[in-house]
mmCIF file of C-alpha atoms in Angstrom:
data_model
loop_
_atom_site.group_PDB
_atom_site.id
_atom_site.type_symbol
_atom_site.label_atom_id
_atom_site.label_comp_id
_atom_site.label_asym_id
_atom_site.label_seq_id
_atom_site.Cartn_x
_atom_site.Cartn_y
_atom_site.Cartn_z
ATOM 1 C CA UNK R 1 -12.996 60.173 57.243
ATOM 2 C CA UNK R 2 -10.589 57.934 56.163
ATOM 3 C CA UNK R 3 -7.934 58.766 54.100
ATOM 4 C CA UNK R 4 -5.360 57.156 51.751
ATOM 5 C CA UNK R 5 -3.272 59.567 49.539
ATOM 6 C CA UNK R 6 -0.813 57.680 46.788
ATOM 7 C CA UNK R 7 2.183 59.273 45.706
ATOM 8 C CA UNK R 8 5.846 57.863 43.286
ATOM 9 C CA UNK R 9 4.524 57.654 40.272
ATOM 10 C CA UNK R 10 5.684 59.317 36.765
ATOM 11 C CA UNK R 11 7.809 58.190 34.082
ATOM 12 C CA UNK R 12 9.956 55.356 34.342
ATOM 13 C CA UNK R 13 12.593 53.563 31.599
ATOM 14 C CA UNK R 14 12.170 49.805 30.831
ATOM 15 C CA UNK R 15 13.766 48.063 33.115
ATOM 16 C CA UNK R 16 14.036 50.476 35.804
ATOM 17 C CA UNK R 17 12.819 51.077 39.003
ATOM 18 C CA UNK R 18 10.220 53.161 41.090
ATOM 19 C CA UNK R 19 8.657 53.478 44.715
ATOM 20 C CA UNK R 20 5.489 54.331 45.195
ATOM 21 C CA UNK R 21 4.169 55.553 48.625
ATOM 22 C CA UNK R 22 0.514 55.777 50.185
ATOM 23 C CA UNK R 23 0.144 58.033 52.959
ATOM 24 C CA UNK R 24 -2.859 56.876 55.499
ATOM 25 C CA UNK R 25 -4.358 59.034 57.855
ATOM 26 C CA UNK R 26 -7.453 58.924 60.246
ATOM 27 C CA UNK R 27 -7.725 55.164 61.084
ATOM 28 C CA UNK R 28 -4.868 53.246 63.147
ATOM 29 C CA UNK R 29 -3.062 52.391 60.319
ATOM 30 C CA UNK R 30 -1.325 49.732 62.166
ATOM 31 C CA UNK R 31 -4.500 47.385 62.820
ATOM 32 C CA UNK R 32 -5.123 46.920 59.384
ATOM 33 C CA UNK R 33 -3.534 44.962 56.415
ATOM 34 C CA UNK R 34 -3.123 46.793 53.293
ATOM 35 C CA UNK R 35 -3.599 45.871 49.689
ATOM 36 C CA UNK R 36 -1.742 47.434 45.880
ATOM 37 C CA UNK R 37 -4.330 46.886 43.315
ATOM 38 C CA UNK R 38 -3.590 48.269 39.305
ATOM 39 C CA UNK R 39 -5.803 48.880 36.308
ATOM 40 C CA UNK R 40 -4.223 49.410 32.728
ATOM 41 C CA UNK R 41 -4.900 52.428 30.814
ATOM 42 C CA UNK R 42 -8.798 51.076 29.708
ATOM 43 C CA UNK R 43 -8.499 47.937 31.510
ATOM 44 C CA UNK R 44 -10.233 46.266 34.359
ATOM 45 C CA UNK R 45 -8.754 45.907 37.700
ATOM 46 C CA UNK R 46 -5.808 43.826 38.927
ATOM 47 C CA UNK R 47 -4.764 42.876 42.299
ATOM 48 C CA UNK R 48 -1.036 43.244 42.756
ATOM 49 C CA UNK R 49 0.053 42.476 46.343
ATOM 50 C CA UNK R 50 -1.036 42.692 50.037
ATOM 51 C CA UNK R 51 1.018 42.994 53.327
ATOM 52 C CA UNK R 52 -0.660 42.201 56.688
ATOM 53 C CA UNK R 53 -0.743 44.720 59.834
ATOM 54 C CA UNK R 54 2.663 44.097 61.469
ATOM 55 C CA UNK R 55 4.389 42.836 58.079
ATOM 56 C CA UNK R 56 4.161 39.115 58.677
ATOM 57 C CA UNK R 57 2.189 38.192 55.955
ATOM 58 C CA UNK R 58 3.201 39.293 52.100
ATOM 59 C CA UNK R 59 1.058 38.042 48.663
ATOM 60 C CA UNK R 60 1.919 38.979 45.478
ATOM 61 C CA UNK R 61 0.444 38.309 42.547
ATOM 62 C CA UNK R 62 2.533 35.702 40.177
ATOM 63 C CA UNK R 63 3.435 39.045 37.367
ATOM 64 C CA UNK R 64 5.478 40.537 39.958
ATOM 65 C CA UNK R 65 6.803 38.343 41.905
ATOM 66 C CA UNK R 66 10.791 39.047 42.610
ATOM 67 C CA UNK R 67 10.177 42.687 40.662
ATOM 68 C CA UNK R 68 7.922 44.038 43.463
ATOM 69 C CA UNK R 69 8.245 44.522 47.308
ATOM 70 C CA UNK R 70 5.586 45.813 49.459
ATOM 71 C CA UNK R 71 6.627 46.934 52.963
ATOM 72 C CA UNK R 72 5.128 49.803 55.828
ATOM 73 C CA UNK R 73 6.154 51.871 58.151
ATOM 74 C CA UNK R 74 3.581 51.654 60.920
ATOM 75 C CA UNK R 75 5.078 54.595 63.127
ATOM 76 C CA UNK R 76 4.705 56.814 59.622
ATOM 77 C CA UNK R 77 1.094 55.595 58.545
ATOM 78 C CA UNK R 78 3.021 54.805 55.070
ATOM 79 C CA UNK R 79 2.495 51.864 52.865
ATOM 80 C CA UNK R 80 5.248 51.007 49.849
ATOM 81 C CA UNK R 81 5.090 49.385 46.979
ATOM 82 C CA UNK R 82 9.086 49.440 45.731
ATOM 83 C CA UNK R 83 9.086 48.251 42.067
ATOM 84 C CA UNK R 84 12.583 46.852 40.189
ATOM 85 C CA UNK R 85 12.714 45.793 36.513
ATOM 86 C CA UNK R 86 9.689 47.480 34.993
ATOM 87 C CA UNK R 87 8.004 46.714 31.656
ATOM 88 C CA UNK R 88 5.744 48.697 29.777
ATOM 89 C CA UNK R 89 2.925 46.069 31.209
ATOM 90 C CA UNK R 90 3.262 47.330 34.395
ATOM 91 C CA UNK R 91 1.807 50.596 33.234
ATOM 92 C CA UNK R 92 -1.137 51.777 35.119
ATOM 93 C CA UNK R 93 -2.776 53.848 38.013
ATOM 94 C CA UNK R 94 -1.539 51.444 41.164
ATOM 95 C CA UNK R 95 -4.618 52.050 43.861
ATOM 96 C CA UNK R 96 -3.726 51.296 47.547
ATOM 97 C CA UNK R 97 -6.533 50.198 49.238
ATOM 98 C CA UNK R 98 -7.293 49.214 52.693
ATOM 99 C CA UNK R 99 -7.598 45.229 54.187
ATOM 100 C CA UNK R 100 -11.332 44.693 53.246
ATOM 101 C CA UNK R 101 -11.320 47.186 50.280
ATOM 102 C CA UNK R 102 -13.746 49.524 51.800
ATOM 103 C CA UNK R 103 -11.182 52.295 51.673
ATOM 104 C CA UNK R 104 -9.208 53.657 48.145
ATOM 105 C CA UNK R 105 -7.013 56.362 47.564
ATOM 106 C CA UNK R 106 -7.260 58.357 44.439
ATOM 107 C CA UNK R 107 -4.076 56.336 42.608
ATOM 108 C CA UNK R 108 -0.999 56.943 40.986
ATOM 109 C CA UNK R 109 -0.042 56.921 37.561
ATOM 110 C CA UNK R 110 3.179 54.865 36.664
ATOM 111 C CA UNK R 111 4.092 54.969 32.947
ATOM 112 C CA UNK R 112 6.737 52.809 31.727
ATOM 113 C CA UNK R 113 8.227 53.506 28.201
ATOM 114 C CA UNK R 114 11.191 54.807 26.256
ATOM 115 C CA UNK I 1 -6.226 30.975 40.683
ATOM 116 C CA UNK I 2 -10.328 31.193 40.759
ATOM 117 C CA UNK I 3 -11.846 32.977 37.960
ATOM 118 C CA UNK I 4 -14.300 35.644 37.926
ATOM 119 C CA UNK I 5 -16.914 35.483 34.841
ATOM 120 C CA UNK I 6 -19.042 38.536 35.208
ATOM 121 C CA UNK I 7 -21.899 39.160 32.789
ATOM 122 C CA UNK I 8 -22.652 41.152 30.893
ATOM 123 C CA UNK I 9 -19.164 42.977 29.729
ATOM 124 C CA UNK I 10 -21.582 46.162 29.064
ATOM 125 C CA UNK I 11 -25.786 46.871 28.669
ATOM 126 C CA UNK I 12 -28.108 49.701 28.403
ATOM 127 C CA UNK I 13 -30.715 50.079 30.531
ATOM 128 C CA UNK I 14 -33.269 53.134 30.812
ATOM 129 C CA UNK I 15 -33.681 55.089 34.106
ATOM 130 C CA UNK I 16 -36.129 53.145 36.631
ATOM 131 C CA UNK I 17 -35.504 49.741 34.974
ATOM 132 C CA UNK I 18 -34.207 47.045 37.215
ATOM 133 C CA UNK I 19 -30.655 45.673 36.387
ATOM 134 C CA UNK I 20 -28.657 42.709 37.578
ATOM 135 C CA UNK I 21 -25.180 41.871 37.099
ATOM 136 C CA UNK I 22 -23.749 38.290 37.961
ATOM 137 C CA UNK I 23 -20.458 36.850 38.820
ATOM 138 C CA UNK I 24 -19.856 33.308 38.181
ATOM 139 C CA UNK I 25 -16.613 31.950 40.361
ATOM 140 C CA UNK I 26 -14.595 28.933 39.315
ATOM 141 C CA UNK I 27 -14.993 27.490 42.726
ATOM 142 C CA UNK I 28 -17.482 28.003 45.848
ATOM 143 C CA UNK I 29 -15.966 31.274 47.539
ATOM 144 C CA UNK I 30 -17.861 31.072 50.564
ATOM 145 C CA UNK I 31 -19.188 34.548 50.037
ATOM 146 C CA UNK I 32 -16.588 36.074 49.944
ATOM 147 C CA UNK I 33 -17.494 38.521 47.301
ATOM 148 C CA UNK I 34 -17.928 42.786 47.210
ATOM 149 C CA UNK I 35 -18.686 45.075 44.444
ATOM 150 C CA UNK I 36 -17.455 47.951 43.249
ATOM 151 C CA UNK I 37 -18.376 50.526 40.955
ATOM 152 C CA UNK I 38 -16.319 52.986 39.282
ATOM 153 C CA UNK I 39 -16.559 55.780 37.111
ATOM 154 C CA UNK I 40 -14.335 57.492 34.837
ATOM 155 C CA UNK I 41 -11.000 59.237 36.799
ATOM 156 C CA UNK I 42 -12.086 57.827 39.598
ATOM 157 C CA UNK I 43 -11.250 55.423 42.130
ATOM 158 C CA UNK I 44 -13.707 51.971 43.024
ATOM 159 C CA UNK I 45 -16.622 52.266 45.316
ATOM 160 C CA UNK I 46 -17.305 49.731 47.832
ATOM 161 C CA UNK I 47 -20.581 48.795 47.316
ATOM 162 C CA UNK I 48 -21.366 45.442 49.028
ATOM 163 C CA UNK I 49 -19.192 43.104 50.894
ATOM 164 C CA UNK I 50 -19.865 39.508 52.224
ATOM 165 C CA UNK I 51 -21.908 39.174 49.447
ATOM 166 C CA UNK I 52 -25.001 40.620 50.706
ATOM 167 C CA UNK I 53 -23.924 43.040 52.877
ATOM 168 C CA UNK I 54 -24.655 47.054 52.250
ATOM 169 C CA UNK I 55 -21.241 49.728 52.839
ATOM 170 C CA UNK I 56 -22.342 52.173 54.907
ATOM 171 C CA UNK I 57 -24.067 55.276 52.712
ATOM 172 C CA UNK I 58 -24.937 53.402 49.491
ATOM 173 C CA UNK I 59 -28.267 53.757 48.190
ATOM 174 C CA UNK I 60 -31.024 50.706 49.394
ATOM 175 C CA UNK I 61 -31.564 50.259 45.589
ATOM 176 C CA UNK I 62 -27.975 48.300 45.341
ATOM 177 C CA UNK I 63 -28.506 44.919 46.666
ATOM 178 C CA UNK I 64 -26.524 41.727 46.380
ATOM 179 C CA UNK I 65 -27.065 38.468 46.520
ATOM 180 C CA UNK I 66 -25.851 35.168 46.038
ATOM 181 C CA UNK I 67 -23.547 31.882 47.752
ATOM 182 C CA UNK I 68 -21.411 29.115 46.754
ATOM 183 C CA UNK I 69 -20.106 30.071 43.295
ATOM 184 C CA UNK I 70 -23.178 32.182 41.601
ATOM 185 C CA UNK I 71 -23.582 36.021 42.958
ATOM 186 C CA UNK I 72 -25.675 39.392 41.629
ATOM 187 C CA UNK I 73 -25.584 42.495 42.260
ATOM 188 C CA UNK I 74 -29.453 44.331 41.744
ATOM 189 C CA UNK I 75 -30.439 47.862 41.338
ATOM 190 C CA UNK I 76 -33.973 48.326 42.415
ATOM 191 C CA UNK I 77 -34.627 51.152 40.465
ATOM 192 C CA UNK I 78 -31.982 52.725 37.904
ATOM 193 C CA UNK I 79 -30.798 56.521 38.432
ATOM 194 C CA UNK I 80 -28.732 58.597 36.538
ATOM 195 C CA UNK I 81 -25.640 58.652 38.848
ATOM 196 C CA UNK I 82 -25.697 54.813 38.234
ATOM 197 C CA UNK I 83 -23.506 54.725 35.537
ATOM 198 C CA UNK I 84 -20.367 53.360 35.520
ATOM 199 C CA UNK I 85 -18.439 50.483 35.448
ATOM 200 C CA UNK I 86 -19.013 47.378 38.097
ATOM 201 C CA UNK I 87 -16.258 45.040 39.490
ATOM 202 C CA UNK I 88 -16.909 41.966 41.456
ATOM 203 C CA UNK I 89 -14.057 40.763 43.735
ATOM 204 C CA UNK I 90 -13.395 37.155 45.281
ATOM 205 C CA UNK I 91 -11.635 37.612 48.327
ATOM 206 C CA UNK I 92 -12.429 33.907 49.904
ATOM 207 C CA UNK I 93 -8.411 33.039 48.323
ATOM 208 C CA UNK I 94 -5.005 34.629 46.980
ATOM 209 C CA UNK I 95 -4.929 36.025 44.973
ATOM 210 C CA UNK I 96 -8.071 38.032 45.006
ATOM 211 C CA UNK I 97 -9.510 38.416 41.584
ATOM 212 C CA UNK I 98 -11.942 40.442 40.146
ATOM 213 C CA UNK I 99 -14.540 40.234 37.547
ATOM 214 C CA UNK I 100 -13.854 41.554 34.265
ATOM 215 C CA UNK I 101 -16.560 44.557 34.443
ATOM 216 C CA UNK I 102 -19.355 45.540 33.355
ATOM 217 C CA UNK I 103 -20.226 48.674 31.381
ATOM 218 C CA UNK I 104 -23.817 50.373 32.341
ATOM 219 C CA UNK I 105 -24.617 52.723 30.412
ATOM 220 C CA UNK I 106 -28.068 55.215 29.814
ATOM 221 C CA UNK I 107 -30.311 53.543 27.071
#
């Protein structure tokens, strides 16, 4: 079955910085665009950004625009979600999910505080 | 940006009742709608996309419904492993938005 494993988060600063990773395996990674989507500790969910199969396309959503940069790396089934200038709002489990959301992964806790 | 008002934010409902959920969208999103539910440390379940349309595996009592701006999502027949928290999700636009949730819990 299909699987997408997150990995990067942890502890981060104000104002710092933080990759996170998803690792894909057992689909062709490289036919399908790929969505970041966040939920606050108790909070609903929030779509953060989405790149298309070969990179051409890129949406963010207006919070993080300039902060965030999501990229892939097609020959190593990876997506990225490279985060810059953090604020404790940005604090939540970040969820990469596959193009039409039919696929998860089990999420990644980013923390941002002093 | 279109908004998602889903309804109601949280009910109670005892096992074999029926329950619906709706999503209201700010604009006609051409059915481009799924559902999700969710339950605690874990991550969303596709239930429906396109609206109408039922993810492979999911129970026949989970149906949705819906077009233009007004969508539901109906369980037949309520079971236990029902509960949980359920997200609907425009997708017609970016950015995609979701509902705000809602809460079903065991009356």
């Amino acid at each position: 079955d299909v699987q997408l494993v997150e990995s990067g988060g942890g502890l981060v600063q104000p104002g710092g910085s933080r990759k996170l990773s998803c690792a894909a395996s057992r689909f062709t990674f490289s036919s399908f665009g790929m969505h970041w989507v966040r939920q606050a500790p108790e909070k609903g969910l929030e779509w953060v950004a989405y790149i298309s199969s070969g990179s051409s396309t890129i949406y963010y959503t207006d919070t993080v625009k300039g902060r965030f940069t999501i990229s892939r790396d097609n020959p190593k089934n990876t997506l990225f979600l490279q985060m810059t200038s953090l604020r404790s709002e940005d604090t939540a489990m970040y969820y990469c999910a596959r193009k039409d959301y039919d696929y998860w992964g089990q999420g990644t806790t980013l923390t941002v505080s002093s | 940006d279109i908004k998602m008002t889903q309804s109601p934010s949280s009910m109670y409902a005892s096992l074999g009742e029926r329950v619906t959920i709706t999503c209201k969208a700010s604009q006609d999103i051409n059915s481009y709608l799924s559902w999700f539910q969710q339950k605690p440390g874990k991550s969303p379940k596709t239930l429906i996309y396109r609206a109408n349309r039922l993810v492979d595996g999911v129970p026949s009592r989970f149906s949705g419904s819906g077009s233009g701006q007004d969508y539901s999502l109906t369980i037949s027949s309520l079971e236990y492993e029902d509960m949980g928290i359920y997200y609907c999700l425009q997708y017609d636009e970016f950015p995609p938005t979701f509902g705000g949730g809602t809460k079903l819990e065991l009356k």
